[in-house]
Amino acid sequence: MQLQIENAAPPGLWRRLAAIFYDSWLVAAIWLIGATAETFIRAGLGVGDDAGSHQPLQAFLLLSPAVFFGWFWTHGGQTLGMRAWRLKLLDSSGSPVTWRQSLIRYAAAWLSLLALGLGYVWVWIDPEGLSWHDRLSGTRLVVLQKRTK
C-alpha cells in the first residue's frame, strides 16, 4: 500500500531522538537476553568465561539491532518507539521499504552518528527535513496524524 507523502510532515530532530531512545531500551533488552542465553549455554557445556572465544555473542550483539530495525521497518515501517512517537518509515515514493533499503539506512545511521551526530542534525539544514541516512537509503520518516475517535 502506497501512502501519499507529498504533504506529509517530516519529523523534527527531537521526535526522532525520542523514538531512538525508546528503541534503545528494546535493543538493550534483546542484548541482555542474548548475553544471558550465552552464559547458560557456556555453563551447560562446562565452559568457563575465560575459556574459548565469545565470537558468537559478539556477532549476536552486532547483528541483532540490524535485524530488529530491519524487521520492523520492512513489516509496517514502524518500530515500537516509532509507533509511540507516530513516525513511519517509507521509501521516497511512499511505498514500504525493502530489506536492502533498511540495511543501508541502518549502516548509514551509524555513519550519521559517528560523524558527531551531524547526519542527524542535518534535518535542520535539509530543505525536506531529511537526515543523511534518509538520503543515502532513499527513505523518509513521516509524522502520522493522530487518530480521532
Short mmCIF file of C-alpha atoms in Angstrom, two decimals:
data_model
loop_
_atom_site.label_atom_id
_atom_site.label_comp_id
_atom_site.label_asym_id
_atom_site.label_seq_id
_atom_site.Cartn_x
_atom_site.Cartn_y
_atom_site.Cartn_z
CA MET A 1 0.00 0.00 0.00
CA GLN A 2 1.42 3.34 -1.02
CA LEU A 3 0.97 6.39 1.21
CA GLN A 4 0.70 9.88 -0.23
CA ILE A 5 3.77 11.71 1.11
CA GLU A 6 3.64 14.98 -0.79
CA ASN A 7 2.03 16.78 2.16
CA ALA A 8 3.42 14.53 4.90
CA ALA A 9 5.32 16.41 7.57
CA PRO A 10 8.88 15.28 8.29
CA PRO A 11 9.60 14.81 11.99
CA GLY A 12 11.91 17.13 13.83
CA LEU A 13 15.16 16.02 15.40
CA TRP A 14 13.74 15.75 18.93
CA ARG A 15 10.94 13.40 17.89
CA ARG A 16 13.46 11.24 16.04
CA LEU A 17 15.75 11.14 19.08
CA ALA A 18 12.84 10.27 21.37
CA ALA A 19 11.95 7.26 19.20
CA ILE A 20 15.63 6.20 19.16
CA PHE A 21 15.71 6.47 22.97
CA TYR A 22 12.64 4.20 23.27
CA ASP A 23 14.05 1.68 20.81
CA SER A 24 17.45 1.64 22.51
CA TRP A 25 15.79 0.14 25.59
CA LEU A 26 14.33 -2.64 23.46
CA VAL A 27 17.71 -3.35 21.86
CA ALA A 28 19.31 -3.40 25.33
CA ALA A 29 16.71 -5.98 26.41
CA ILE A 30 17.49 -8.13 23.35
CA TRP A 31 21.20 -7.90 24.18
CA LEU A 32 20.55 -8.95 27.79
CA ILE A 33 18.56 -11.96 26.63
CA GLY A 34 21.38 -12.95 24.26
CA ALA A 35 24.09 -12.50 26.90
CA THR A 36 22.05 -14.50 29.43
CA ALA A 37 21.50 -17.28 26.91
CA GLU A 38 25.22 -17.36 26.14
CA THR A 39 26.03 -17.58 29.85
CA PHE A 40 23.65 -20.50 30.36
CA ILE A 41 24.91 -22.30 27.26
CA ARG A 42 28.53 -21.92 28.35
CA ALA A 43 27.65 -23.13 31.86
CA GLY A 44 25.71 -26.07 30.45
CA LEU A 45 28.69 -27.07 28.34
CA GLY A 46 31.03 -26.65 31.30
CA VAL A 47 32.97 -23.87 29.58
CA GLY A 48 34.14 -21.02 31.79
CA ASP A 49 34.21 -17.37 30.82
CA ASP A 50 37.97 -17.46 30.40
CA ALA A 51 37.94 -20.45 28.03
CA GLY A 52 37.26 -20.03 24.33
CA SER A 53 36.04 -17.02 22.49
CA HIS A 54 32.83 -15.09 22.75
CA GLN A 55 32.59 -14.61 18.99
CA PRO A 56 29.02 -15.94 18.73
CA LEU A 57 27.90 -13.46 21.39
CA GLN A 58 29.82 -10.65 19.71
CA ALA A 59 28.19 -11.48 16.38
CA PHE A 60 24.78 -11.52 18.08
CA LEU A 61 25.41 -8.12 19.70
CA LEU A 62 26.47 -6.68 16.35
CA LEU A 63 23.74 -8.19 14.16
CA SER A 64 20.67 -8.23 16.40
CA PRO A 65 19.99 -4.46 16.19
CA ALA A 66 20.21 -4.58 12.39
CA VAL A 67 17.71 -7.46 12.34
CA PHE A 68 15.48 -5.70 14.90
CA PHE A 69 15.27 -2.46 12.91
CA GLY A 70 15.19 -4.22 9.54
CA TRP A 71 12.29 -6.42 10.58
CA PHE A 72 10.16 -3.57 11.90
CA TRP A 73 11.00 -1.23 9.04
CA THR A 74 10.11 -3.82 6.39
CA HIS A 75 6.99 -5.04 8.24
CA GLY A 76 4.86 -1.96 8.75
CA GLY A 77 7.54 0.75 8.73
CA GLN A 78 7.46 1.32 12.47
CA THR A 79 9.47 0.15 15.46
CA LEU A 80 7.77 0.31 18.84
CA GLY A 81 9.47 3.63 19.58
CA MET A 82 8.35 4.97 16.23
CA ARG A 83 4.77 3.92 16.99
CA ALA A 84 4.86 5.77 20.30
CA TRP A 85 6.02 8.94 18.54
CA ARG A 86 3.75 8.45 15.47
CA LEU A 87 6.60 8.05 13.00
CA LYS A 88 6.55 5.84 9.94
CA LEU A 89 9.37 4.92 7.57
CA LEU A 90 8.61 4.84 3.85
CA ASP A 91 10.66 4.83 0.70
CA SER A 92 10.92 8.08 -1.21
CA SER A 93 7.80 7.27 -3.26
CA GLY A 94 5.64 6.39 -0.24
CA SER A 95 5.91 2.61 -0.54
CA PRO A 96 7.13 0.22 2.17
CA VAL A 97 10.90 -0.08 2.45
CA THR A 98 12.84 -3.12 1.30
CA TRP A 99 15.42 -5.10 3.27
CA ARG A 100 18.13 -3.55 1.12
CA GLN A 101 16.95 -0.04 1.98
CA SER A 102 16.64 -0.90 5.66
CA LEU A 103 20.19 -2.30 5.87
CA ILE A 104 21.59 0.72 4.02
CA ARG A 105 19.64 3.00 6.36
CA TYR A 106 20.88 1.15 9.44
CA ALA A 107 24.55 1.36 8.35
CA ALA A 108 24.19 4.98 7.26
CA ALA A 109 22.55 5.88 10.60
CA TRP A 110 25.72 4.66 12.33
CA LEU A 111 27.77 6.84 9.97
CA SER A 112 25.48 9.77 10.79
CA LEU A 113 26.08 9.19 14.48
CA LEU A 114 29.82 8.57 14.22
CA ALA A 115 30.22 11.89 12.36
CA LEU A 116 29.49 13.53 15.72
CA GLY A 117 25.77 13.31 15.04
CA LEU A 118 25.96 15.60 12.01
CA GLY A 119 23.87 13.21 9.94
CA TYR A 120 21.03 13.62 12.39
CA VAL A 121 21.41 17.38 12.87
CA TRP A 122 21.25 17.65 9.08
CA VAL A 123 17.43 17.57 9.35
CA TRP A 124 17.64 21.21 10.50
CA ILE A 125 19.50 22.15 7.28
CA ASP A 126 17.92 19.89 4.67
CA PRO A 127 15.08 21.57 2.75
CA GLU A 128 12.97 18.39 3.01
CA GLY A 129 13.91 17.67 6.64
CA LEU A 130 15.84 14.51 5.71
CA SER A 131 18.84 13.07 7.53
CA TRP A 132 21.91 11.64 5.83
CA HIS A 133 20.63 8.09 6.28
CA ASP A 134 17.28 9.10 4.77
CA ARG A 135 19.08 10.43 1.69
CA LEU A 136 21.51 7.51 1.37
CA SER A 137 18.83 4.82 1.68
CA GLY A 138 16.10 6.52 -0.35
CA THR A 139 13.77 6.53 2.65
CA ARG A 140 11.98 9.15 4.70
CA LEU A 141 10.27 9.41 8.05
CA VAL A 142 6.83 10.97 8.21
CA VAL A 143 4.70 12.02 11.16
CA LEU A 144 1.36 10.24 11.21
CA GLN A 145 -1.85 12.07 12.05
CA LYS A 146 -3.39 11.48 15.49
CA ARG A 147 -6.29 9.08 15.34
CA THR A 148 -9.63 10.64 16.02
CA LYS A 149 -12.26 8.71 17.93
#
